[in-house]
Amino acid sequence: GENVEQHPSTLSVQEGDSAVIKCTYSDSASNYFPWYKQELGKGPQLIIDIRSNVGEKKDQRIAVTLNKTAKHFSLHITETQPEDSAVYFCAASISLSSNTGKLIFGQGTTLQVKP
Amino acid sequence: EPEVTQTPSHQVTQMGQEVILRCVPISNHLYFYWYRQILGQKVEFLVSFYNNEISEKSEIFDDQFSVERPDGSNFTLKIRSTKLEDSAMYFCASSLRTGLLSYGYTFGSGTRLTVV
């Protein structure tokens, strides 16, 4: 079935360094790839997304790349700050029909940014 | 910014009891979802709802679960007879479009369900 694998499970970086989180997906029909940030006790918050017709997208310090051939996508955070510390989830969505669009989530990465 | 609102934030219930988790999605959204997250694990899809009917459900979403959109604004998840393993954080989400046309899914803050 559909599956999304995410690595690493934990990531610790010094403030100002870059952080990279990688995900692979199993179903080549996936066409929408969001990244969520989850802080303790809160729901996932969308931080950036990319669609299968685009290879890269950037929003200030956050960027996402997509390699459809290899079926993997990555989140890049530059100039990390302590407030970036959270759990990050990647997800993939298949929308073969117009009425589903469920998200399959990766296992999550706990990012710790040390001051 | 529009929000998805979930109530209650925390629900404790006895095993075997029925619970109803409530959600108010963003008003112009068309697709509605329930997900759950067992402590320390990934977020899992339960069910999607579009055009007043279930469009897809996971293996987790068995006969004990049901969803309803009773009045055009609320979206509820009912668990008829709760089990200990139903203890989890339940998230409601909504979106305007899906797939390539998607503008993202907005999640609520969740309801922590504890079955004792």
Tab-separated table of C-alpha atoms in Angstrom:
chain	number	residue	atom	x	y	z
A	1	GLY	CA	0.000	0.000	0.000
A	2	GLU	CA	0.928	3.639	0.112
A	3	ASN	CA	3.848	4.430	2.361
A	4	VAL	CA	6.041	7.404	3.228
A	5	GLU	CA	9.395	6.912	4.891
A	6	GLN	CA	11.069	9.831	6.680
A	7	HIS	CA	14.639	10.233	7.910
A	8	PRO	CA	16.207	11.019	10.276
A	9	SER	CA	13.919	10.452	13.254
A	10	THR	CA	15.888	12.982	15.305
A	11	LEU	CA	18.141	15.823	14.214
A	12	SER	CA	20.170	18.132	16.388
A	13	VAL	CA	21.882	21.196	14.913
A	14	GLN	CA	23.559	24.348	16.174
A	15	GLU	CA	21.736	27.610	15.733
A	16	GLY	CA	22.587	29.052	12.329
A	17	ASP	CA	23.333	25.701	10.724
A	18	SER	CA	21.185	24.082	8.064
A	19	ALA	CA	18.859	21.134	8.605
A	20	VAL	CA	17.759	18.640	5.972
A	21	ILE	CA	14.962	16.103	6.338
A	22	LYS	CA	14.327	13.505	3.646
A	23	CYS	CA	11.275	11.504	2.658
A	24	THR	CA	10.563	8.803	0.120
A	25	TYR	CA	7.143	7.737	-1.114
A	26	SER	CA	5.976	4.507	-2.634
A	27	ASP	CA	3.124	5.426	-4.956
A	28	SER	CA	4.176	7.156	-8.160
A	29	ALA	CA	0.648	8.587	-8.470
A	30	SER	CA	1.350	10.921	-5.545
A	31	ASN	CA	1.103	14.495	-6.713
A	32	TYR	CA	1.036	16.752	-3.660
A	33	PHE	CA	3.686	16.880	-0.923
A	34	PRO	CA	3.177	19.096	2.125
A	35	TRP	CA	5.445	19.553	5.116
A	36	TYR	CA	4.011	20.142	8.554
A	37	LYS	CA	5.510	21.478	11.764
A	38	GLN	CA	4.014	20.220	14.988
A	39	GLU	CA	4.718	21.888	18.291
A	40	LEU	CA	3.959	20.184	21.575
A	41	GLY	CA	0.232	19.830	22.201
A	42	LYS	CA	-0.761	21.424	18.900
A	43	GLY	CA	-1.991	20.253	15.546
A	44	PRO	CA	0.242	19.989	12.476
A	45	GLN	CA	0.795	23.348	10.830
A	46	LEU	CA	1.523	23.567	7.120
A	47	ILE	CA	4.877	25.254	6.488
A	48	ILE	CA	5.474	24.566	2.804
A	49	ASP	CA	4.175	22.302	0.061
A	50	ILE	CA	5.123	21.256	-3.433
A	51	ARG	CA	3.188	19.781	-6.308
A	52	SER	CA	4.412	17.127	-8.707
A	53	ASN	CA	4.625	19.582	-11.598
A	54	VAL	CA	7.341	21.569	-9.755
A	55	GLY	CA	10.860	20.474	-8.798
A	56	GLU	CA	11.726	23.035	-6.145
A	57	LYS	CA	10.037	25.664	-4.034
A	58	LYS	CA	11.451	28.199	-1.596
A	59	ASP	CA	9.911	30.368	1.076
A	60	GLN	CA	12.444	32.495	2.962
A	61	ARG	CA	14.568	30.075	5.038
A	62	ILE	CA	12.598	26.994	4.009
A	63	ALA	CA	12.895	25.098	0.734
A	64	VAL	CA	11.546	21.824	-0.561
A	65	THR	CA	12.861	19.757	-3.465
A	66	LEU	CA	11.119	16.943	-5.290
A	67	ASN	CA	12.681	14.188	-7.371
A	68	LYS	CA	9.821	12.315	-9.033
A	69	THR	CA	12.083	9.759	-10.685
A	70	ALA	CA	13.585	8.711	-7.372
A	71	LYS	CA	10.293	9.310	-5.531
A	72	HIS	CA	11.819	11.399	-2.820
A	73	PHE	CA	11.453	14.906	-1.515
A	74	SER	CA	13.391	16.912	1.040
A	75	LEU	CA	12.929	19.828	3.398
A	76	HIS	CA	15.794	22.267	3.805
A	77	ILE	CA	15.881	24.810	6.621
A	78	THR	CA	18.721	27.326	6.507
A	79	GLU	CA	19.967	29.596	9.289
A	80	THR	CA	18.111	27.578	11.883
A	81	GLN	CA	16.783	29.303	14.992
A	82	PRO	CA	15.750	27.833	18.375
A	83	GLU	CA	12.094	28.457	17.491
A	84	ASP	CA	12.494	26.012	14.595
A	85	SER	CA	12.699	23.237	17.211
A	86	ALA	CA	9.642	21.001	16.714
A	87	VAL	CA	8.528	17.754	15.088
A	88	TYR	CA	8.385	17.934	11.300
A	89	PHE	CA	6.227	15.618	9.221
A	90	CYS	CA	6.321	15.063	5.507
A	91	ALA	CA	3.257	13.764	3.723
A	92	ALA	CA	2.149	12.665	0.300
A	93	SER	CA	-1.252	12.819	-1.280
A	94	ILE	CA	-2.752	10.951	-4.170
A	95	SER	CA	-5.621	12.551	-5.944
A	96	LEU	CA	-6.673	10.198	-8.674
A	97	SER	CA	-10.222	11.324	-8.172
A	98	SER	CA	-11.441	14.657	-6.944
A	99	ASN	CA	-13.083	13.511	-3.739
A	100	THR	CA	-10.327	11.991	-1.623
A	101	GLY	CA	-6.908	13.579	-1.316
A	102	LYS	CA	-5.940	11.786	1.881
A	103	LEU	CA	-2.484	12.458	3.281
A	104	ILE	CA	-0.030	9.668	4.084
A	105	PHE	CA	2.414	10.903	6.697
A	106	GLY	CA	6.011	10.048	7.390
A	107	GLN	CA	7.123	9.039	10.854
A	108	GLY	CA	8.240	12.515	11.845
A	109	THR	CA	11.595	14.148	12.620
A	110	THR	CA	12.280	15.795	15.948
A	111	LEU	CA	14.463	18.800	15.204
A	112	GLN	CA	16.394	20.378	18.038
A	113	VAL	CA	18.200	23.651	17.411
A	114	LYS	CA	20.755	24.380	20.107
A	115	PRO	CA	21.413	28.047	20.918
B	1	GLU	CA	-6.461	33.541	9.397
B	2	PRO	CA	-9.285	30.948	9.223
B	3	GLU	CA	-9.007	28.066	11.659
B	4	VAL	CA	-10.354	24.572	12.150
B	5	THR	CA	-11.849	24.396	15.622
B	6	GLN	CA	-12.069	21.179	17.628
B	7	THR	CA	-13.895	20.488	20.873
B	8	PRO	CA	-13.289	19.282	23.466
B	9	SER	CA	-9.532	19.621	23.746
B	10	HIS	CA	-9.387	16.651	26.108
B	11	GLN	CA	-11.922	13.879	26.694
B	12	VAL	CA	-11.654	11.090	29.228
B	13	THR	CA	-14.100	8.233	28.853
B	14	GLN	CA	-14.745	4.801	30.258
B	15	MET	CA	-14.067	1.815	28.047
B	16	GLY	CA	-17.241	0.815	26.207
B	17	GLN	CA	-18.737	4.302	26.274
B	18	GLU	CA	-19.652	6.325	23.206
B	19	VAL	CA	-17.782	9.543	22.443
B	20	ILE	CA	-18.410	12.280	19.925
B	21	LEU	CA	-15.572	14.508	18.828
B	22	ARG	CA	-16.583	17.780	17.247
B	23	CYS	CA	-15.003	19.928	14.587
B	24	VAL	CA	-15.895	23.138	12.805
B	25	PRO	CA	-13.982	23.182	9.496
B	26	ILE	CA	-13.137	26.320	7.571
B	27	SER	CA	-16.401	27.582	6.139
B	28	ASN	CA	-15.695	27.447	2.395
B	29	HIS	CA	-13.774	24.172	2.456
B	30	LEU	CA	-15.211	21.151	0.675
B	31	TYR	CA	-13.117	18.213	1.890
B	32	PHE	CA	-13.083	17.059	5.486
B	33	TYR	CA	-10.874	14.565	7.251
B	34	TRP	CA	-10.218	12.851	10.537
B	35	TYR	CA	-6.735	11.704	11.462
B	36	ARG	CA	-5.391	10.250	14.653
B	37	GLN	CA	-1.989	10.230	16.309
B	38	ILE	CA	-1.110	7.731	18.987
B	39	LEU	CA	1.453	9.234	21.363
B	40	GLY	CA	4.878	9.377	19.757
B	41	GLN	CA	3.725	7.889	16.464
B	42	LYS	CA	2.899	9.193	13.021
B	43	VAL	CA	-0.342	10.847	12.057
B	44	GLU	CA	-2.704	8.247	10.538
B	45	PHE	CA	-5.547	8.790	8.119
B	46	LEU	CA	-8.972	7.657	9.333
B	47	VAL	CA	-11.592	8.975	6.925
B	48	SER	CA	-12.287	11.562	4.245
B	49	PHE	CA	-15.671	13.156	3.611
B	50	TYR	CA	-16.822	14.996	0.529
B	51	ASN	CA	-20.214	15.961	-0.842
B	52	ASN	CA	-21.946	14.667	2.292
B	53	GLU	CA	-20.565	11.189	2.132
B	54	ILE	CA	-17.479	9.199	3.037
B	55	SER	CA	-15.091	9.207	0.077
B	56	GLU	CA	-12.454	6.966	1.617
B	57	LYS	CA	-11.742	5.267	4.925
B	58	SER	CA	-8.798	3.376	6.352
B	59	GLU	CA	-8.685	-0.069	7.931
B	60	ILE	CA	-8.740	1.642	11.325
B	61	PHE	CA	-12.155	3.137	10.564
B	62	ASP	CA	-14.263	0.081	11.351
B	63	ASP	CA	-17.941	-0.240	12.263
B	64	GLN	CA	-17.319	1.420	15.621
B	65	PHE	CA	-16.559	4.703	13.886
B	66	SER	CA	-18.917	7.032	12.082
B	67	VAL	CA	-18.810	10.592	10.798
B	68	GLU	CA	-21.498	13.133	10.222
B	69	ARG	CA	-21.899	16.667	8.974
B	70	PRO	CA	-25.282	17.364	10.520
B	71	ASP	CA	-25.796	21.055	9.859
B	72	GLY	CA	-23.415	22.284	7.180
B	73	SER	CA	-20.890	23.654	9.671
B	74	ASN	CA	-20.041	20.915	12.173
B	75	PHE	CA	-18.192	17.710	11.340
B	76	THR	CA	-18.292	14.992	13.977
B	77	LEU	CA	-16.509	11.721	14.647
B	78	LYS	CA	-18.368	9.185	16.771
B	79	ILE	CA	-16.833	6.147	18.387
B	80	ARG	CA	-19.660	3.860	19.529
B	81	SER	CA	-17.914	1.653	22.061
B	82	THR	CA	-14.469	2.914	22.955
B	83	LYS	CA	-11.527	0.597	23.520
B	84	LEU	CA	-8.293	1.277	25.354
B	85	GLU	CA	-6.443	1.343	22.030
B	86	ASP	CA	-8.615	4.225	20.843
B	87	SER	CA	-6.653	6.493	23.174
B	88	ALA	CA	-4.949	8.989	20.885
B	89	MET	CA	-4.985	12.562	19.658
B	90	TYR	CA	-7.661	13.003	17.012
B	91	PHE	CA	-7.217	15.731	14.430
B	92	CYS	CA	-9.824	17.173	12.138
B	93	ALA	CA	-8.668	18.757	8.888
B	94	SER	CA	-10.275	20.475	5.957
B	95	SER	CA	-9.201	21.599	2.508
B	96	LEU	CA	-10.647	23.561	-0.370
B	97	ARG	CA	-9.220	21.389	-3.126
B	98	THR	CA	-7.070	18.287	-3.404
B	99	GLY	CA	-4.037	17.097	-5.325
B	100	LEU	CA	-2.457	19.407	-7.857
B	101	LEU	CA	-5.062	22.058	-7.154
B	102	SER	CA	-4.574	21.847	-3.413
B	103	TYR	CA	-3.833	24.902	-1.337
B	104	GLY	CA	-3.023	22.818	1.681
B	105	TYR	CA	-4.923	21.125	4.437
B	106	THR	CA	-5.659	22.981	7.640
B	107	PHE	CA	-5.591	20.946	10.825
B	108	GLY	CA	-7.308	21.666	14.093
B	109	SER	CA	-5.483	21.586	17.427
B	110	GLY	CA	-6.834	18.139	18.171
B	111	THR	CA	-8.837	16.318	20.832
B	112	ARG	CA	-6.875	14.138	23.198
B	113	LEU	CA	-9.015	11.083	23.897
B	114	THR	CA	-8.122	8.992	26.905
B	115	VAL	CA	-9.987	5.721	27.385
B	116	VAL	CA	-9.735	4.266	30.894
